[in-house]
Short mmCIF file of C-alpha atoms in Angstrom, two decimals:
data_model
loop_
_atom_site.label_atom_id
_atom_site.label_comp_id
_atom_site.label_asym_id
_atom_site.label_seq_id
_atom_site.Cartn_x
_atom_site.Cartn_y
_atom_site.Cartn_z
CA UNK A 1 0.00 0.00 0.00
CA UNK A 2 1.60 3.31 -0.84
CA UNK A 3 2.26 6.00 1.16
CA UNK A 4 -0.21 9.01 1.12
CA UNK A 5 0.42 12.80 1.52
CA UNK A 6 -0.94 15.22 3.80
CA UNK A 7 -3.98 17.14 2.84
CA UNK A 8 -1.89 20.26 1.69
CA UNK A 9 -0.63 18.17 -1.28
CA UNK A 10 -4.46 16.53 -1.86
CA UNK A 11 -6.20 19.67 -2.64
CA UNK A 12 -6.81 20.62 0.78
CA UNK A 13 -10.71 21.24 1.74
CA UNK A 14 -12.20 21.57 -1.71
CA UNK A 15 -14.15 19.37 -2.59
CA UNK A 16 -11.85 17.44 -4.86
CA UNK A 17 -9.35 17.32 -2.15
CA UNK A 18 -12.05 15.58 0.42
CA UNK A 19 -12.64 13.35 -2.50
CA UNK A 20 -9.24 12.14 -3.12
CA UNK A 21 -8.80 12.16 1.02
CA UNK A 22 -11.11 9.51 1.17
CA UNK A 23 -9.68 7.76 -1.48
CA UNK A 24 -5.95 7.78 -0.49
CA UNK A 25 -4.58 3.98 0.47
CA UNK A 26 -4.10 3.64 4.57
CA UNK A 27 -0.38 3.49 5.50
CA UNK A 28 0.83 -0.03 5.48
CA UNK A 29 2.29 -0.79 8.79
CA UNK A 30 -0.51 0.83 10.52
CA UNK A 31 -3.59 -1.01 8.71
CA UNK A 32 -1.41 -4.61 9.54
CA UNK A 33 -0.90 -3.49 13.55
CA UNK A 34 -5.16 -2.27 13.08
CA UNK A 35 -5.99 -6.04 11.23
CA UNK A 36 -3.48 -8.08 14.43
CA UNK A 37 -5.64 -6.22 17.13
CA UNK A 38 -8.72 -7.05 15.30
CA UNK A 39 -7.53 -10.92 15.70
CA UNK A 40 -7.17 -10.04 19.50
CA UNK A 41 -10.48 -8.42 20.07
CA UNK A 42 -12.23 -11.74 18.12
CA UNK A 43 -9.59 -13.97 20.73
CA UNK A 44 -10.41 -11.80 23.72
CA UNK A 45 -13.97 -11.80 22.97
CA UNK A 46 -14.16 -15.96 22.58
CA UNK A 47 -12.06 -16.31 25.56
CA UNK A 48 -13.90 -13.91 28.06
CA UNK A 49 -17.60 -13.74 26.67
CA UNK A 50 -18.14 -17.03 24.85
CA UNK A 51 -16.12 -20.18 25.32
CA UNK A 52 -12.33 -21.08 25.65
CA UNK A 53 -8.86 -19.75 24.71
CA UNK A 54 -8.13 -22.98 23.46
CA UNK A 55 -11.31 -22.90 21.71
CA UNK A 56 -10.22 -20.05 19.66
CA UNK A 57 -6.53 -21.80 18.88
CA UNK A 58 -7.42 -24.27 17.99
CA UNK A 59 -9.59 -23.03 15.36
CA UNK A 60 -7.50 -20.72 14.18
CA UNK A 61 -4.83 -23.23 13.87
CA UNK A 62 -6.96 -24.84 11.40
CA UNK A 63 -6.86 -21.91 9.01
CA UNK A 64 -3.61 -20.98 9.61
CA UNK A 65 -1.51 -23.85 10.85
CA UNK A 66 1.75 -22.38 10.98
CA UNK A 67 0.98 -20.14 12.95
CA UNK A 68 -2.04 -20.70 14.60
CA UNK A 69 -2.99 -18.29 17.21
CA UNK A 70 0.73 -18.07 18.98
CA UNK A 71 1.46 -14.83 17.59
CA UNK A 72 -2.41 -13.86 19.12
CA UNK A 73 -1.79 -15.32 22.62
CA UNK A 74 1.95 -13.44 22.32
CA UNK A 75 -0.56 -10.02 22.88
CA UNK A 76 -1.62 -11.31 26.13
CA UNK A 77 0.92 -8.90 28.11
CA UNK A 78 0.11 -6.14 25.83
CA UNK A 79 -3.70 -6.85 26.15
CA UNK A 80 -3.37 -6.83 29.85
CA UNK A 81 -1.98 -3.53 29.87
CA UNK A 82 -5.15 -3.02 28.09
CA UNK A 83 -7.26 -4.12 30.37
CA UNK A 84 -5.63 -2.65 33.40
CA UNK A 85 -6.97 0.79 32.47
CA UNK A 86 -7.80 1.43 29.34
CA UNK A 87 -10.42 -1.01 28.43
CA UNK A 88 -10.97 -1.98 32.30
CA UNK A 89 -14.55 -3.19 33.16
CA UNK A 90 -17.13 -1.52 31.13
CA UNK A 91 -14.81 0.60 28.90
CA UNK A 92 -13.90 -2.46 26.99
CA UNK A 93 -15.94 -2.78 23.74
CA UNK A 94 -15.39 -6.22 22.60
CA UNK A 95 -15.40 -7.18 18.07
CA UNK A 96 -19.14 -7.55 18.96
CA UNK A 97 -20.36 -4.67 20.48
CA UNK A 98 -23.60 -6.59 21.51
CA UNK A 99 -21.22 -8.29 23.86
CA UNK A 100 -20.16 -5.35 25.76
CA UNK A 101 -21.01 -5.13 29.56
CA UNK A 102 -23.71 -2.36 28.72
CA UNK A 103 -25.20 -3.97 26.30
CA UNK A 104 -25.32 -7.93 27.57
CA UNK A 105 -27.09 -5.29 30.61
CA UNK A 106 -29.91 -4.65 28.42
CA UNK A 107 -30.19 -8.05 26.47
CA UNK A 108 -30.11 -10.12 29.60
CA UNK A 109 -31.63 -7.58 32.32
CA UNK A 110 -34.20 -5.88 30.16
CA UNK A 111 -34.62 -6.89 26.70
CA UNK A 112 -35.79 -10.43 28.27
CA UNK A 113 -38.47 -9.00 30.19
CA UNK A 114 -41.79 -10.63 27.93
CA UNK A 115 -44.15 -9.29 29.98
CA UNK A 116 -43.09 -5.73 28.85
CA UNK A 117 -44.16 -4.73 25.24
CA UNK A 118 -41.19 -3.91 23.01
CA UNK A 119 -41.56 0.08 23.41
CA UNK A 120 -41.54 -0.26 27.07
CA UNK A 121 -38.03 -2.44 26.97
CA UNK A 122 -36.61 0.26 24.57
CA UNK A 123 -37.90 2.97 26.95
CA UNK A 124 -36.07 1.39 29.97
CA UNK A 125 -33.11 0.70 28.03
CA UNK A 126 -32.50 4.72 27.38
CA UNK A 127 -33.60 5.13 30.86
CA UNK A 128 -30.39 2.91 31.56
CA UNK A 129 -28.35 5.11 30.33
CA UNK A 130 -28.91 7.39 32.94
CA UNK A 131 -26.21 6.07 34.83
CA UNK A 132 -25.56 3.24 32.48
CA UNK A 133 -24.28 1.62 35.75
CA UNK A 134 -26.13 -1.74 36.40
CA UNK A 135 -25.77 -2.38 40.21
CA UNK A 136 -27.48 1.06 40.85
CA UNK A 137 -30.60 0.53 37.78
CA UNK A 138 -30.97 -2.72 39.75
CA UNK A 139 -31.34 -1.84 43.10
CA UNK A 140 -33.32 1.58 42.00
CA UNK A 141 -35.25 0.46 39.23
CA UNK A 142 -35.10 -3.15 38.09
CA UNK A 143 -35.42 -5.48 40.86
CA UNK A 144 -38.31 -3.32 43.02
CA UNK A 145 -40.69 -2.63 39.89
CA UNK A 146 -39.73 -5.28 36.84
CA UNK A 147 -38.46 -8.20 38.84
CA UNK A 148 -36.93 -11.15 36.66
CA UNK A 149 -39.11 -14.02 37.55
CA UNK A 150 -42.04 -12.44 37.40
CA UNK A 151 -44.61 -13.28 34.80
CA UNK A 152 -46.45 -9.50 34.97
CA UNK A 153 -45.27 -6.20 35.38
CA UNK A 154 -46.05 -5.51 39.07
CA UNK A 155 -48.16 -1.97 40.26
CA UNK A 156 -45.04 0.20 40.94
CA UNK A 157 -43.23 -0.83 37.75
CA UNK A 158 -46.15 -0.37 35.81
CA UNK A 159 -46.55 3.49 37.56
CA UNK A 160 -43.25 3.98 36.17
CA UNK A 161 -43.87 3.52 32.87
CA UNK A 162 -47.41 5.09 32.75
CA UNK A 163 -46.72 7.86 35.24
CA UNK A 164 -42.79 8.80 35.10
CA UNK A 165 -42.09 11.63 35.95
CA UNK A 166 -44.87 10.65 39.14
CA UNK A 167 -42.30 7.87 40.00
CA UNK A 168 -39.31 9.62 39.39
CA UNK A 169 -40.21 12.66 41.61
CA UNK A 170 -38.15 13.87 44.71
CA UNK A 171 -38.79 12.34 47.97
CA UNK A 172 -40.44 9.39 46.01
CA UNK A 173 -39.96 5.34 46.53
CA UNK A 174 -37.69 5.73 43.81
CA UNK A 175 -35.46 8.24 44.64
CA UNK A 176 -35.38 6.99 48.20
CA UNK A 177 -33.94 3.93 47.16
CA UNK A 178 -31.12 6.41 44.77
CA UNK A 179 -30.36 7.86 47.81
CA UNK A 180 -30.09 4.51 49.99
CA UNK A 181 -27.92 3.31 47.61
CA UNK A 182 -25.42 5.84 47.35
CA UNK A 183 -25.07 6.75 51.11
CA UNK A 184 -23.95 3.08 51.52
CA UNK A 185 -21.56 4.34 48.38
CA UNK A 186 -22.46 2.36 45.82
CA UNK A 187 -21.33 4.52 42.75
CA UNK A 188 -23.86 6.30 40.45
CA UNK A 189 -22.27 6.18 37.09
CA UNK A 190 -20.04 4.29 34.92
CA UNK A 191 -16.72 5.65 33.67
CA UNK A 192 -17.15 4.87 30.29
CA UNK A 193 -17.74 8.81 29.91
CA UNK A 194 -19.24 11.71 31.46
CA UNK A 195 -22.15 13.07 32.58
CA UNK A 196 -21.32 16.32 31.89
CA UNK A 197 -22.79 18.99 31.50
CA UNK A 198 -23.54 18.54 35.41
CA UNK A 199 -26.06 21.38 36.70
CA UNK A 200 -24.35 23.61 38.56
CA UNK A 201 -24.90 22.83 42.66
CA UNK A 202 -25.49 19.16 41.85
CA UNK A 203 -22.90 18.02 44.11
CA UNK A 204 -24.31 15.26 47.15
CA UNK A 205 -27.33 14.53 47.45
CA UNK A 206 -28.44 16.54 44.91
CA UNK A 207 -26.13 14.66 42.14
CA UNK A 208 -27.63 12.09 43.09
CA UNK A 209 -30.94 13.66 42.12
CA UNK A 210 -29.57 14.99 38.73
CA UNK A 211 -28.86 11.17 37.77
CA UNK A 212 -32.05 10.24 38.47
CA UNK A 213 -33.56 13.03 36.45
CA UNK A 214 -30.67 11.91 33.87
CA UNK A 215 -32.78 8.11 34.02
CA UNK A 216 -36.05 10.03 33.93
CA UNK A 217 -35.56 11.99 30.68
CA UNK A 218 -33.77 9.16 28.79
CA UNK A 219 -37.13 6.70 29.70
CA UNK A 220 -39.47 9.62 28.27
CA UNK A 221 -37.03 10.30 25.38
CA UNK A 222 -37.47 6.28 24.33
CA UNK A 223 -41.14 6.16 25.32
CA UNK A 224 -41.52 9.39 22.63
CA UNK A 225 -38.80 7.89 20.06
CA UNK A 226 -39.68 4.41 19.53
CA UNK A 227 -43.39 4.72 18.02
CA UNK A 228 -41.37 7.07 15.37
CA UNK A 229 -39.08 4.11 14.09
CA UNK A 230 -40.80 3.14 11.52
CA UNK A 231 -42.15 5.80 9.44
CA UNK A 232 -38.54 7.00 9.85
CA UNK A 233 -36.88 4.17 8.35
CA UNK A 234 -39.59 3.75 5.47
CA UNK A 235 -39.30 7.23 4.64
CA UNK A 236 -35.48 7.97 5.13
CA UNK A 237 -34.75 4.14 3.65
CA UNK A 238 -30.33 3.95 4.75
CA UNK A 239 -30.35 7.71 5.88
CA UNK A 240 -33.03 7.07 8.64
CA UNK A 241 -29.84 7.00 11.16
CA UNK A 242 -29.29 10.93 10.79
CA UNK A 243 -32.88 11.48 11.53
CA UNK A 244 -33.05 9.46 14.09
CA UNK A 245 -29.42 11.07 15.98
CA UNK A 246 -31.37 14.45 15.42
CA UNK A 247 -34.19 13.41 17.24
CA UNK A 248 -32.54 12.19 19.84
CA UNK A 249 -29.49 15.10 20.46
CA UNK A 250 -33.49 16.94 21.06
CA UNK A 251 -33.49 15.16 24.41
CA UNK A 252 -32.00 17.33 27.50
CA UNK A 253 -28.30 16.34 28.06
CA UNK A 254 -27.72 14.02 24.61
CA UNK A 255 -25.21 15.80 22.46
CA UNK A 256 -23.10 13.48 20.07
CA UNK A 257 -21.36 11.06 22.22
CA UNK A 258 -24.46 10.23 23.91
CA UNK A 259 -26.43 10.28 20.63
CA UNK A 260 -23.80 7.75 18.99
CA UNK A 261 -24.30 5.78 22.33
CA UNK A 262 -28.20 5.26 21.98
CA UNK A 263 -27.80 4.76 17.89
CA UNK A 264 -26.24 1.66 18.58
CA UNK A 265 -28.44 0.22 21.30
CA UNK A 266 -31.11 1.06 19.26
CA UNK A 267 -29.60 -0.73 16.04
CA UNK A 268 -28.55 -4.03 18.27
CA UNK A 269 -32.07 -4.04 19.77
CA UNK A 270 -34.02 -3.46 17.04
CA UNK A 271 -32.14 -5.42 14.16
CA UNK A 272 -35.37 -4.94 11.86
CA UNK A 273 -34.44 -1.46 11.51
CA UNK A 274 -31.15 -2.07 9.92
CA UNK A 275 -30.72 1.49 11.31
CA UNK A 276 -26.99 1.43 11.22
CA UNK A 277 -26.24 -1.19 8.07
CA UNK A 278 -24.84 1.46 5.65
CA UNK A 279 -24.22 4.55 7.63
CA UNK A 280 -22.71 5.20 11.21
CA UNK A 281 -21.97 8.58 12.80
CA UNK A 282 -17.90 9.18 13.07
CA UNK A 283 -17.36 10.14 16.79
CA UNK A 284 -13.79 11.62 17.96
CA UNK A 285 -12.52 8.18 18.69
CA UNK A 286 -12.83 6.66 15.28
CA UNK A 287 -11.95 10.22 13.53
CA UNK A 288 -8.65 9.96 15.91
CA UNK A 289 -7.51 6.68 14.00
CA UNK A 290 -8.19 8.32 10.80
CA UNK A 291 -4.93 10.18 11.70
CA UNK A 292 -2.42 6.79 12.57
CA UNK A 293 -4.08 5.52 9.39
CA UNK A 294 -3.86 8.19 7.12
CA UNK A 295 -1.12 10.53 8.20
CA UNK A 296 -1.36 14.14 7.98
CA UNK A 297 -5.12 14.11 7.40
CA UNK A 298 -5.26 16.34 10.32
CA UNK A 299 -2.58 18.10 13.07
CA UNK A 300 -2.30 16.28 15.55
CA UNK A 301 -3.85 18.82 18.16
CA UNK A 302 -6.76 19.57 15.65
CA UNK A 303 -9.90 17.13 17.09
CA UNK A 304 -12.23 19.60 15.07
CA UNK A 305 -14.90 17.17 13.38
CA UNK A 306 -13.59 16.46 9.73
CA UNK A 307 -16.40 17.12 7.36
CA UNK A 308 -15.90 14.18 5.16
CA UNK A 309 -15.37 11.82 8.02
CA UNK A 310 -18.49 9.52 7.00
CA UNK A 311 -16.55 9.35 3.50
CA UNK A 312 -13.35 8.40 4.59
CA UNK A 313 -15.00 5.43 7.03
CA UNK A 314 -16.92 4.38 4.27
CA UNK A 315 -13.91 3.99 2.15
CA UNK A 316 -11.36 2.59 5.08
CA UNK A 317 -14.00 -0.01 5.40
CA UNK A 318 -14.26 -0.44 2.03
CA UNK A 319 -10.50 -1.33 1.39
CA UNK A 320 -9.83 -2.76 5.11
CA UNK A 321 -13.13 -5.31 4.46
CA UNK A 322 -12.72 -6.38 0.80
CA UNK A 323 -11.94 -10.64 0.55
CA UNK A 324 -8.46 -10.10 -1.69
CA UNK A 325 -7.39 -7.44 1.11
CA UNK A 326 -7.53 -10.23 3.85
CA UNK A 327 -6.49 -12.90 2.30
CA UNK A 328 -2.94 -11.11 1.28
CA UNK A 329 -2.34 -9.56 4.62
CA UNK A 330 -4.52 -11.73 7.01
CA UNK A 331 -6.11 -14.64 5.96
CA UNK A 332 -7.09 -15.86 9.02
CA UNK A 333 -9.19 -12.76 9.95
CA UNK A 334 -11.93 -13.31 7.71
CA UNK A 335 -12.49 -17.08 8.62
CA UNK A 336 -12.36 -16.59 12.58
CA UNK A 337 -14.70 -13.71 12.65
CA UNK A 338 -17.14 -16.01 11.37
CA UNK A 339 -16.48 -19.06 13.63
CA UNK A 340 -16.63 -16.82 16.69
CA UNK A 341 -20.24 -14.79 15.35
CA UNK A 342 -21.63 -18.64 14.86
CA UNK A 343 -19.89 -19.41 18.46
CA UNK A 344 -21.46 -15.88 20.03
CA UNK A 345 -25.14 -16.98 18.16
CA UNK A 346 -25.36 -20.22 20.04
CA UNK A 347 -24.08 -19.18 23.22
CA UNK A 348 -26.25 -15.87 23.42
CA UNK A 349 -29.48 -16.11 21.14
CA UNK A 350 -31.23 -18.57 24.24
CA UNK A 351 -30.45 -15.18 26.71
CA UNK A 352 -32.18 -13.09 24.35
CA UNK A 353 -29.60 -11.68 22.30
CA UNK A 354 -30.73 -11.38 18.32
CA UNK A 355 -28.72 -13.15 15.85
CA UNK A 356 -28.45 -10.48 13.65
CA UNK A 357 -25.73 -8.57 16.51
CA UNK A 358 -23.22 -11.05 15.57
CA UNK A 359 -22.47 -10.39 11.97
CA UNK A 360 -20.26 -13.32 10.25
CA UNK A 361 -17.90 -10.33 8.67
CA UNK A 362 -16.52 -6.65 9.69
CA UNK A 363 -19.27 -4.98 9.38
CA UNK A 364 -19.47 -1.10 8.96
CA UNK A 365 -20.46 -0.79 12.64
CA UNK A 366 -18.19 -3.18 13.58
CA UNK A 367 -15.37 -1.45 11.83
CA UNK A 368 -16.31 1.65 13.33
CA UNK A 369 -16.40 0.30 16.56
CA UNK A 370 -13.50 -1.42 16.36
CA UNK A 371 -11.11 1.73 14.76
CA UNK A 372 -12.18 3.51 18.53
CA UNK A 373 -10.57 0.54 20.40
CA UNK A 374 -7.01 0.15 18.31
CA UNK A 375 -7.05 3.28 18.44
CA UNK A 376 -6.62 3.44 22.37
CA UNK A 377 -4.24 -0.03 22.23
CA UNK A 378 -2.44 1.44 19.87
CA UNK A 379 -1.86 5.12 21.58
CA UNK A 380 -1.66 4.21 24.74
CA UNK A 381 -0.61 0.72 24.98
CA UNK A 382 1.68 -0.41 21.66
CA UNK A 383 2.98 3.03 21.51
CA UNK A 384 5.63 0.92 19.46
CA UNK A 385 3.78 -1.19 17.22
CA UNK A 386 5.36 -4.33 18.53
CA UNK A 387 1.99 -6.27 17.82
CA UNK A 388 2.61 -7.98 14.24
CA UNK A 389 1.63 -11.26 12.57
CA UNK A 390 4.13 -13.62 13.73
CA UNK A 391 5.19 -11.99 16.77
CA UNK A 392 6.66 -13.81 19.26
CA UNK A 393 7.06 -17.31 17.01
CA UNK A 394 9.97 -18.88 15.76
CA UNK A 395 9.02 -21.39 12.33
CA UNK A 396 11.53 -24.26 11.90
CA UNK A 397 12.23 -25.42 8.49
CA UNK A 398 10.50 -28.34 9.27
CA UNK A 399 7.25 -26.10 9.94
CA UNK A 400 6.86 -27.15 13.38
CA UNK A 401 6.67 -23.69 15.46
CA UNK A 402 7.85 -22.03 18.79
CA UNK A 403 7.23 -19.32 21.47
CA UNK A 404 9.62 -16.56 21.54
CA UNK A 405 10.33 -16.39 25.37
CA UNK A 406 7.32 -15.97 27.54
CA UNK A 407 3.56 -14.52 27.23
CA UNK A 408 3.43 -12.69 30.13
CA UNK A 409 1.01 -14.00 33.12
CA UNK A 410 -1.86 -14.31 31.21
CA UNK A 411 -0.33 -17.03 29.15
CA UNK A 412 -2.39 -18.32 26.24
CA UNK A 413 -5.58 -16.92 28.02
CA UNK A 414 -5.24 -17.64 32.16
CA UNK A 415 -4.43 -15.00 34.59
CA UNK A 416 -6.68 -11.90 34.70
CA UNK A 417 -8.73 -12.91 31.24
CA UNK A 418 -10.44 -15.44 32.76
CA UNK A 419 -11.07 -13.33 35.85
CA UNK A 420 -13.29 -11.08 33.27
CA UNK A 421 -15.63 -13.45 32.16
CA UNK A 422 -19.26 -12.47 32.54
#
């Protein structure tokens, strides 16, 4: 893959320069460290969400069987590091982003709740996201008014729903148990990202407050957004997405991060909506990789929103997806993304989980989702780009193959991997 030149050279922002910018061929080494994390995120995924380290080997070792997964499992001390901080807990999004922690929240907490109708799931799921921080939406919401094993929605939990902002006022049941909760202090929001803009005096017990109003006006934003779906989607057809992020960056407190956020719960819940098959909002993270990927698309201290961004994902996908691609720079890529979707299916479609989330290839989403995580490995954690096909394996002439030294505690998937199974 050649080289490319910085936008200067391109044509600048005209629109013949954004053209060719989207157009230009990703730099080489960077697109082959991007396609070895993507093996890591599928191993990773398999090994903590869905089945076995050794599962995954010894699959891959089928399609690849010099190599196997060896130069995979040699990540392991670099993927800790990962894990440590930068993907710890909930910030990890996994090749599947159905099979983050937020999301396996929703399918298994609330999306399996069949005595709810389908708008009333979708409206708690944005409620959710209040906090997006289960043990709290439990103990506040969940457990007291839509309990599990129950076969109909008890009286206070169908208040809620009816009467919201009713349930959700100060000094209710509700907030009592918010407030119970945090003075024992249990924390009230996930770390994933902000919940900024924070009113100003909403510090104690009045914070606590402002994230319950935060779970309040999500629930009424999904109760008023999901009878819309439709009409959207036949009337904007592959562009119903954009109309959809407008309607919801309406909603107090959603601006674009939190917009993206709720696009793709929405698009995992409802898969009949194919709401985010051909078009995906760029958020900073994604944009950010643009830059290792395409060099001098942007100074480095400029996060300003590029203008073609959808473009230049659309064509990075493009090139980065495309069967020939793989097959000359990672053949086994292709192959294992589909044994682990089929593995994910069975594993998660009997706790409610829809097929469709599991996608046999890299799907646009997927890439998307994907190009925010290297991104972080590969700023913060592989600073160096030591992460390679064939790292860390020695091939005989005979074929028969070896381990460089040591993977690191975690081995070929022990130590603190298989402390983060759900």
């Amino acid at each position: 893959m050649a080289d490319i030149k910085p936008p200067s050279e391109t044509g600048g922002s005209s629109a013949a320069g954004k053209r060719r910018r989207a157009d230009r061929e990703p730099d080489s080494a960077e697109t082959k460290h991007l396609l070895h994390f993507l093996l890591a995120q599928l191993r990773w995924q398999h090994g903590t969400r869905v089945g076995t380290f050794e599962e995954f080997d010894a699959e891959a070792a089928r399609h690849d069987p010099e190599l196997g997964a060896a130069d995979v499992a040699a990540m392991s001390p670099l993927m800790e590091e990962f894990f440590s901080r930068h993907a710890k807990g909930d910030k990890w999004v996994p090749f599947h982003a159905a099979l983050g922690e937020h999301e396996l929240y929703i399918f298994t907490r609330i999306w399996s709740l069949r005595y709810l109708e389908e708008s009333e799931r979708y409206a708690l799921a944005c409620g959710f996201s209040g906090s997006r921080f289960p043990a709290l939406f439990d103990e506040a919401v969940m457990d007291p008014c839509f309990p599990a094993a129950a076969e109909a929605c008890p009286p206070e939990g169908r208040e809620l729903l009816d009467r919201p902002a009713h349930a959700f006022r100060r000094g209710g049941p509700v907030h009592g148990r918010f407030l119970a909760y945090r003075a024992r202090g249990g924390k009230l929001h996930t770390s994933a990202f902000s919940p900024r803009p924070v009113p100003r005096g909403a510090v104690g017990e009045e914070y606590t407050f402002y994230i319950m109003e935060r779970t309040r006006t999500f629930l009424e934003m999904g109760q008023a957004l999901h009878p819309k779906f439709a009409k959207l989607c036949a009337e904007r057809g592959v562009l119903a997405w954009e109309t959809v992020d407008s309607e919801l960056q309406k909603a107090k407190w959603v601006g674009p991060t939190l917009s993206k956020m709720f696009l793709v719960s929405t698009h995992l819940c409802l898969p009949r909506l194919q709401l985010l098959d051909q078009g995906v909002e760029v958020g900073i993270g994604a944009q950010e990789a643009f830059k290792l990927l395409l060099p001098g698309i942007q100074p480095a201290k400029d996060f300003s929103m590029l203008p073609d961004r959808r473009d230049i994902l659309l064509a990075l996908h493009a090139k980065v997806s495309a069967a020939p691609f793989l097959a000359a720079h990672e053949p086994r890529l292709a192959p294992m993304a589909r044994w682990c979707a089929t593995e994910a299916r069975a594993a998660f479609a009997p706790k409610g989980v829809p097929p469709e989330c599991f996608g046999q290839g890299l799907s646009l989403l997927a890439f998307q989702v994907n190009l925010c995580e290297w991104r972080k490995f590969r700023n913060n954690v592989d600073k160096k780009r030591t992460a390679a096909r064939g790292m860390g394996v020695n091939v005989g002439e005979n074929g028969a193959k070896s381990q460089k030294g040591g993977m690191g505690k975690a081995g070929a998937g022990g130590g603190r991997e298989k402390r983060r199974r759900l």
